[in-house]
Tab-separated table of C-alpha atoms in Angstrom:
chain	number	residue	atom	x	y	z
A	603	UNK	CA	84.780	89.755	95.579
A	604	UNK	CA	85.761	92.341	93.438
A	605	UNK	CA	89.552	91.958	92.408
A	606	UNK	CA	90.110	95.780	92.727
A	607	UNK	CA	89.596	95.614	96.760
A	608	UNK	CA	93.222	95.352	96.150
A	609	UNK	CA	93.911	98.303	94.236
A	610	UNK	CA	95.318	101.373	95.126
A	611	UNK	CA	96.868	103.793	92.030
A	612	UNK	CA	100.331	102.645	90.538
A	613	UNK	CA	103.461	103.264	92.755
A	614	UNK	CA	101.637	103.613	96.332
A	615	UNK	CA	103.618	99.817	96.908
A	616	UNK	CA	106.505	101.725	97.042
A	617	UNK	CA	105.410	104.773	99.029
A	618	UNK	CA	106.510	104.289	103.041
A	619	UNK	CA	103.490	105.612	104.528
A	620	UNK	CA	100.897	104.460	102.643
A	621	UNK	CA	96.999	104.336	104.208
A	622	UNK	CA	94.833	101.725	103.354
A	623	UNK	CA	91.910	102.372	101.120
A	624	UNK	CA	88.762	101.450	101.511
A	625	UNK	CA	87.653	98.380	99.864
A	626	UNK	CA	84.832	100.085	98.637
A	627	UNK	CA	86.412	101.814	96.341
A	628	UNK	CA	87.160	100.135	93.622
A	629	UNK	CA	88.218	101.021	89.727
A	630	UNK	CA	87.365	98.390	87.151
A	631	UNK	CA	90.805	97.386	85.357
A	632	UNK	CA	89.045	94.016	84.006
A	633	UNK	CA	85.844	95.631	82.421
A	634	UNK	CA	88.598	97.997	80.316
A	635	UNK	CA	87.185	101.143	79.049
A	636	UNK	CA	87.194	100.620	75.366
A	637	UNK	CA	88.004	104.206	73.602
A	638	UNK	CA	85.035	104.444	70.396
A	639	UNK	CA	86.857	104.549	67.378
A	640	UNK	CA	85.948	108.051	65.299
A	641	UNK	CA	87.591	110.200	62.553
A	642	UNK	CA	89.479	112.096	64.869
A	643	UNK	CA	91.353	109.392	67.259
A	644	UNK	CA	95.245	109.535	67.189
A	645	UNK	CA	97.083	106.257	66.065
A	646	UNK	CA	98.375	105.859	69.576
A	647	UNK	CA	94.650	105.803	70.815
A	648	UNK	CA	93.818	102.998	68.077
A	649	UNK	CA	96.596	100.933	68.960
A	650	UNK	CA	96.036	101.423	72.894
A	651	UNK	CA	91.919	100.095	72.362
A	652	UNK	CA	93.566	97.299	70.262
A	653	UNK	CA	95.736	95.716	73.206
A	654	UNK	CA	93.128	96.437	75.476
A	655	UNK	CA	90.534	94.667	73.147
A	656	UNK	CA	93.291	91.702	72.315
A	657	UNK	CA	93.762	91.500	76.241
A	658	UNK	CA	89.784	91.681	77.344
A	659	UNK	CA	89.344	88.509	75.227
A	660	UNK	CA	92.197	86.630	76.692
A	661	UNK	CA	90.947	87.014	80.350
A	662	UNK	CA	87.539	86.329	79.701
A	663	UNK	CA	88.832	82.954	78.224
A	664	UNK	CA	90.980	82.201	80.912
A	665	UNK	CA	89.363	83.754	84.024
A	666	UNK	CA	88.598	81.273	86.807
A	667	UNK	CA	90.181	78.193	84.964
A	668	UNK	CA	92.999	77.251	86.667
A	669	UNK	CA	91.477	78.556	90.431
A	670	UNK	CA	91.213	75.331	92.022
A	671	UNK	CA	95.152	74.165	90.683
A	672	UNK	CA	97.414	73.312	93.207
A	673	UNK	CA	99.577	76.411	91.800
A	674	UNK	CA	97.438	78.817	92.721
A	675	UNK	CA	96.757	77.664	96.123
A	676	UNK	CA	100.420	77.108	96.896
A	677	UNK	CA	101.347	80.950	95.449
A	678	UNK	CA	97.814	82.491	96.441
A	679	UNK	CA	98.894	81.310	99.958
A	680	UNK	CA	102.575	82.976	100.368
A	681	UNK	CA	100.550	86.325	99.180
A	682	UNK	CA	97.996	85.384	102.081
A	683	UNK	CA	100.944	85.062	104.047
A	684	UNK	CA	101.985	88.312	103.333
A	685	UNK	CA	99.335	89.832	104.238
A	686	UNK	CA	98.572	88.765	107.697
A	687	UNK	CA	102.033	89.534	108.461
A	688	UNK	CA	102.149	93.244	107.314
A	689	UNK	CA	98.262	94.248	106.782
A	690	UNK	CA	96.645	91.981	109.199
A	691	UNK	CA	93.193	94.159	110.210
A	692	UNK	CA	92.376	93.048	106.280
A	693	UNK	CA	92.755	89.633	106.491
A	694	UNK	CA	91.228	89.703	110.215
A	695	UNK	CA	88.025	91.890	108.141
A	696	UNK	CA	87.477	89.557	105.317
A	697	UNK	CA	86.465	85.862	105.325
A	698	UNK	CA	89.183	83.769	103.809
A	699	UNK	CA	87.591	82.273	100.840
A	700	UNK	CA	87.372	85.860	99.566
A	701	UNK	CA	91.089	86.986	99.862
A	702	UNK	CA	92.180	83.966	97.753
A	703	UNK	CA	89.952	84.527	95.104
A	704	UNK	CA	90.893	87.767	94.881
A	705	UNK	CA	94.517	86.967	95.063
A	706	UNK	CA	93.520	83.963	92.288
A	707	UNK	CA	91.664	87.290	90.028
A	708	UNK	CA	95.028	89.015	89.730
A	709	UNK	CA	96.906	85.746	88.860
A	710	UNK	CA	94.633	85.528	86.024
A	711	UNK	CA	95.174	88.748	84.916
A	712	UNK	CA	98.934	88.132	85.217
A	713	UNK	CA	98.596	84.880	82.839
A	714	UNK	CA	96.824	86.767	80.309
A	715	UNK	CA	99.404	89.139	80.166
A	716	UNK	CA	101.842	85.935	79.969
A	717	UNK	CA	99.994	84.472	77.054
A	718	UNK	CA	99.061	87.981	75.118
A	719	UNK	CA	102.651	88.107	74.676
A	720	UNK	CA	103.441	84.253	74.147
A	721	UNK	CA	104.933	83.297	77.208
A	722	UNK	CA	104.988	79.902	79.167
A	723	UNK	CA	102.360	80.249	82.181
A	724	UNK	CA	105.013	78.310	84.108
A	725	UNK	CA	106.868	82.355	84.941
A	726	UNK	CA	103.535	82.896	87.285
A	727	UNK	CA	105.913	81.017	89.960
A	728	UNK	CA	109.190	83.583	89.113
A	729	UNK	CA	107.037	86.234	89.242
A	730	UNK	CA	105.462	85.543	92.856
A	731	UNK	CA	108.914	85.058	94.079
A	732	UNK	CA	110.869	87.980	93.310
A	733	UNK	CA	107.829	89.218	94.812
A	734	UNK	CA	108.106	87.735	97.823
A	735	UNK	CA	111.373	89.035	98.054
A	736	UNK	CA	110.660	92.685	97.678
A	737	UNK	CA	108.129	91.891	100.472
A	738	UNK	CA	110.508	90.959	102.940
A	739	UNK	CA	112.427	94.119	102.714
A	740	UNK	CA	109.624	96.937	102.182
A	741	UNK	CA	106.483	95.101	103.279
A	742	UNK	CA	102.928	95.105	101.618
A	743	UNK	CA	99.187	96.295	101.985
A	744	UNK	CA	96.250	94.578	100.150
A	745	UNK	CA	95.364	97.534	97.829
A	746	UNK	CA	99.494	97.857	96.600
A	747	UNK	CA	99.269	93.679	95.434
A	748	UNK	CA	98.079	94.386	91.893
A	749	UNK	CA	100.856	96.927	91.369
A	750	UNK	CA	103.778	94.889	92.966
A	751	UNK	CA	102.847	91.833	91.009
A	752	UNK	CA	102.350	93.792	87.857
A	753	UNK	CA	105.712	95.489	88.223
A	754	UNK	CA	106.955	92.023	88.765
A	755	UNK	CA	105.212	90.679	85.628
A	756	UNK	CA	107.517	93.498	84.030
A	757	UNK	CA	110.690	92.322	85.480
A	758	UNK	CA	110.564	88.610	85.332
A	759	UNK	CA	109.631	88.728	81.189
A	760	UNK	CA	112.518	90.919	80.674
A	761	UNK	CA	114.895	88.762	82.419
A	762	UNK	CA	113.167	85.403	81.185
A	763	UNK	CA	111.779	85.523	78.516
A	764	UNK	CA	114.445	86.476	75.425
A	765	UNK	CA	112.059	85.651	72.656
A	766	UNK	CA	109.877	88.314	74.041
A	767	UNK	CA	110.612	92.500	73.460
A	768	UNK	CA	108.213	93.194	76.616
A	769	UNK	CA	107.577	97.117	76.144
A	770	UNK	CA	106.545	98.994	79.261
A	771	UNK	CA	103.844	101.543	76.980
A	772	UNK	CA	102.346	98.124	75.746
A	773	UNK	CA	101.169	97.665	79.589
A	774	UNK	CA	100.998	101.285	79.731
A	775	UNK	CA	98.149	101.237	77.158
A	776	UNK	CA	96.492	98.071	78.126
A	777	UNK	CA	95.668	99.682	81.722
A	778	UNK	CA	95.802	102.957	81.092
A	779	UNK	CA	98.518	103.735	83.409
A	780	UNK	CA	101.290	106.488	82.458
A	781	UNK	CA	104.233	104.914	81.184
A	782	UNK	CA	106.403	107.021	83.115
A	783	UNK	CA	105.079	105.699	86.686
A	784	UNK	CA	105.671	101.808	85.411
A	785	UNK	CA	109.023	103.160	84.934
A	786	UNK	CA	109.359	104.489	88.198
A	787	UNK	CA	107.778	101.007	89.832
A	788	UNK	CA	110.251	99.045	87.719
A	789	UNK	CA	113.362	100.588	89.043
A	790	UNK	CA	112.136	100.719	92.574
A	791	UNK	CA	111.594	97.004	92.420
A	792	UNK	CA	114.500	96.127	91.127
A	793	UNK	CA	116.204	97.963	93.962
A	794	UNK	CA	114.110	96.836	96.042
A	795	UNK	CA	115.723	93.024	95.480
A	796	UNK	CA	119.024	93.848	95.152
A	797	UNK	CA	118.984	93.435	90.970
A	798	UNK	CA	118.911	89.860	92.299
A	799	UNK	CA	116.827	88.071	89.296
A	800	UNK	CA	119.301	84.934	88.919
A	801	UNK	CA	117.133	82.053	90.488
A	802	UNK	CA	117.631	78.364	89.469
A	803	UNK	CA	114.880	75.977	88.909
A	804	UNK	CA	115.545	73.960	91.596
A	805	UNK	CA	115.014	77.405	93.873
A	806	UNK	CA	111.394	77.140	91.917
A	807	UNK	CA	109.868	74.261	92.548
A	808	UNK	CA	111.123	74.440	96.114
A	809	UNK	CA	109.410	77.539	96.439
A	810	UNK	CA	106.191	76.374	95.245
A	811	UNK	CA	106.572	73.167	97.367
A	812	UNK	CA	106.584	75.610	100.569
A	813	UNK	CA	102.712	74.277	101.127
A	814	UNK	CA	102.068	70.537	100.403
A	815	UNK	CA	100.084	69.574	97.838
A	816	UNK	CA	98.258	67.235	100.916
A	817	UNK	CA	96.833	70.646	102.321
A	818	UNK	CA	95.444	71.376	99.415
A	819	UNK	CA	94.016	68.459	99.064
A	820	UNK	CA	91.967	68.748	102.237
A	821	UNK	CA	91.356	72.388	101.966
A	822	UNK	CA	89.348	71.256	98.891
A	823	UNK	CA	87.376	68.591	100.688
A	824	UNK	CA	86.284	71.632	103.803
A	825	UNK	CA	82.999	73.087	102.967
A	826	UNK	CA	82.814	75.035	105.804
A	827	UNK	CA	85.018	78.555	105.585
A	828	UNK	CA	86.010	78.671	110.013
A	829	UNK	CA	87.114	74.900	108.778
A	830	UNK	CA	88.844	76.281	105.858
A	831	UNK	CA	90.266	79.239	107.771
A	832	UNK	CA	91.187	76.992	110.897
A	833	UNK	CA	93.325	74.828	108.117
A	834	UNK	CA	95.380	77.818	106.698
A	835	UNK	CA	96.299	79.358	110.049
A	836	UNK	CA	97.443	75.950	110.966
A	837	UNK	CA	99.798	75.781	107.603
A	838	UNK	CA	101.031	79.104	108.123
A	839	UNK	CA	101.757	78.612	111.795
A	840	UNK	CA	103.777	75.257	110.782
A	841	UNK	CA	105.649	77.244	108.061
A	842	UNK	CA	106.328	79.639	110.662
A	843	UNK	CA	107.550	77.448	112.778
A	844	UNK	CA	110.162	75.746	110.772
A	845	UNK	CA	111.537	79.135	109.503
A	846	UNK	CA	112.262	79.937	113.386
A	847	UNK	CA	113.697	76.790	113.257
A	848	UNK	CA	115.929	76.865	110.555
A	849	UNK	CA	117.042	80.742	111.719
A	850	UNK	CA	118.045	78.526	114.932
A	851	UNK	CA	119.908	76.000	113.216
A	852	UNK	CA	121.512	78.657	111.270
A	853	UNK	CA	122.787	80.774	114.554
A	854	UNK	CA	123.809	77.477	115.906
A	855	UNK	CA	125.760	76.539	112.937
A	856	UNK	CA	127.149	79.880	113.243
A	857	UNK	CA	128.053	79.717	116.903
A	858	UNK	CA	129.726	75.964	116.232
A	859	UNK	CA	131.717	77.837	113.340
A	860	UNK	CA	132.931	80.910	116.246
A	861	UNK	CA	133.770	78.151	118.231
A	862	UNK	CA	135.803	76.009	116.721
A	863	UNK	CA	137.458	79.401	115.174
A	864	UNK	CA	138.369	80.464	118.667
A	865	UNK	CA	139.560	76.700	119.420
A	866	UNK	CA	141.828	76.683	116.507
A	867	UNK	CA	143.233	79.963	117.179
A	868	UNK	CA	144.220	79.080	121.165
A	869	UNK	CA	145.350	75.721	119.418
A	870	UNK	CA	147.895	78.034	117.425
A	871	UNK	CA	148.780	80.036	120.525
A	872	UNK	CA	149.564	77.060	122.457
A	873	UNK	CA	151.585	75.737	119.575
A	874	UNK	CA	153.718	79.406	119.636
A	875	UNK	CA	154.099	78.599	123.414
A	876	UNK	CA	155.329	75.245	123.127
A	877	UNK	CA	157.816	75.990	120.280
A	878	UNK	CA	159.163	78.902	122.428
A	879	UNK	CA	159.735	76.984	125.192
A	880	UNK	CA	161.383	74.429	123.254
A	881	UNK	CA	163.965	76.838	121.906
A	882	UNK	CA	164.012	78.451	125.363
């Protein structure tokens, strides 16, 4: 599948009513246009078919490589997640196989950004979470994912990476989008978390350890996709499951704390009584 079945143009993620596109329209961000260097192209131009040359080579390198990594298939399903909680027709329309490596296409796109401007892979994981974040709050279609993870990309090297001036025309150039609008996505996504970026690694690799590696493991082994499918709506289901859980413990916990609250405060009443009565 084509990776830009996800696409939509630039800041539609943050749009409330948005409709989805049509998946057969599609605009090739991976096959960049490269602009034909002649006498009369502006500097800016030159530099713009440089990055986009510099970045073209990186993805062809990398593309594919790390698809069947644990990773991948542990982030590639919390964005599968997403979307058969908010834009579940698509994933009900499209066998499942497909959706992850299309999910797995913009990860690689997002690592060659990483490495084009020397940065640790390892900030794919960051980058998926403060994601997943926004998600909760606003919600997500299948042709907004490229733009949300992009704008994310933005965020998380800014915040992580301090031997790294990330430059918002650089990106700009590379996909020809107007600077202006990344600006625009980058400060609705940061209020769209709060400005919350301070995560510790601990929060990490708990996040990535939402799926077990075991699942994996046997998703691998299926051959079959209805197998493969069957699998994943299982995992989900279970993840489901233990969040409703947790939200339970978490009332209860709550109610316990109310109650011994009220306890404590009749405690203090009777006390009041009893000292009254004793100077009575």
């Amino acid at each position: 599948m084509n990776i830009m079945v996800f696409l939509d143009f630039f800041y539609s993620i943050f749009k409330s009513n948005t409709n989805t596109a049509n998946s057969t329209e599609t605009i090739n961000i991976v096959n960049l246009k490269m602009t034909s260097a002649t006498n009369n192209i502006s500097s800016s131009e030159q530099q713009a078919a440089l990055y986009q040359k510099i970045f073209k080579k990186i993805y062809e390198s990398r593309a594919g490589t790390n698809k069947n990594s644990w990773e991948y298939f542990s982030l590639g399903l919390t964005v599968y997640q997403w979307l058969t909680e908010n834009d579940p027709v698509y994933t009900h329309t499209l066998v499942l196989e497909d959706v992850l490596d299309a999910v797995y296409e913009i990860f690689d796109i997002i690592i060659s950004i990483l490495e084009m401007l020397k940065s640790n892979s390892s900030l794919l994981a960051p980058i998926v979470y403060y994601s997943n974040s926004f998600v909760k709050r606003a919600g997500i279609k299948h042709n907004q994912l490229f733009n949300l993870l992009l704008t994310s990309t933005i965020v998380t090297l800014k915040f992580w990476s301090e031997s790294v001036q990330i430059r918002n025309i650089l990106l700009a150039d590379i996909f020809e989008f107007p600077v202006k609008d990344i600006n625009i996505m980058e400060k609705r996504f940061l209020s769209g978390i709060d400005y919350n970026l301070n995560i510790s690694q601990d929060e990490i690799s708990e996040f990535l350890a939402r799926f077990d590696k075991s699942y994996h493991e046997r998703f691998q082994k299926l051959k079959h996709f209805k197998e493969q499918q069957a699998i994943i709506n299982q995992i989900i289901k279970n993840k489901n499951q233990n969040n409703n859980n947790n939200n339970n413990i978490n009332n209860n916990k709550k109610q316990l704390s109310k109650s011994a609250n009220n306890i404590s405060t009749t405690t203090i009443i009777i006390s009041a009584n009893t000292q009254n009565c004793e100077t009575y």
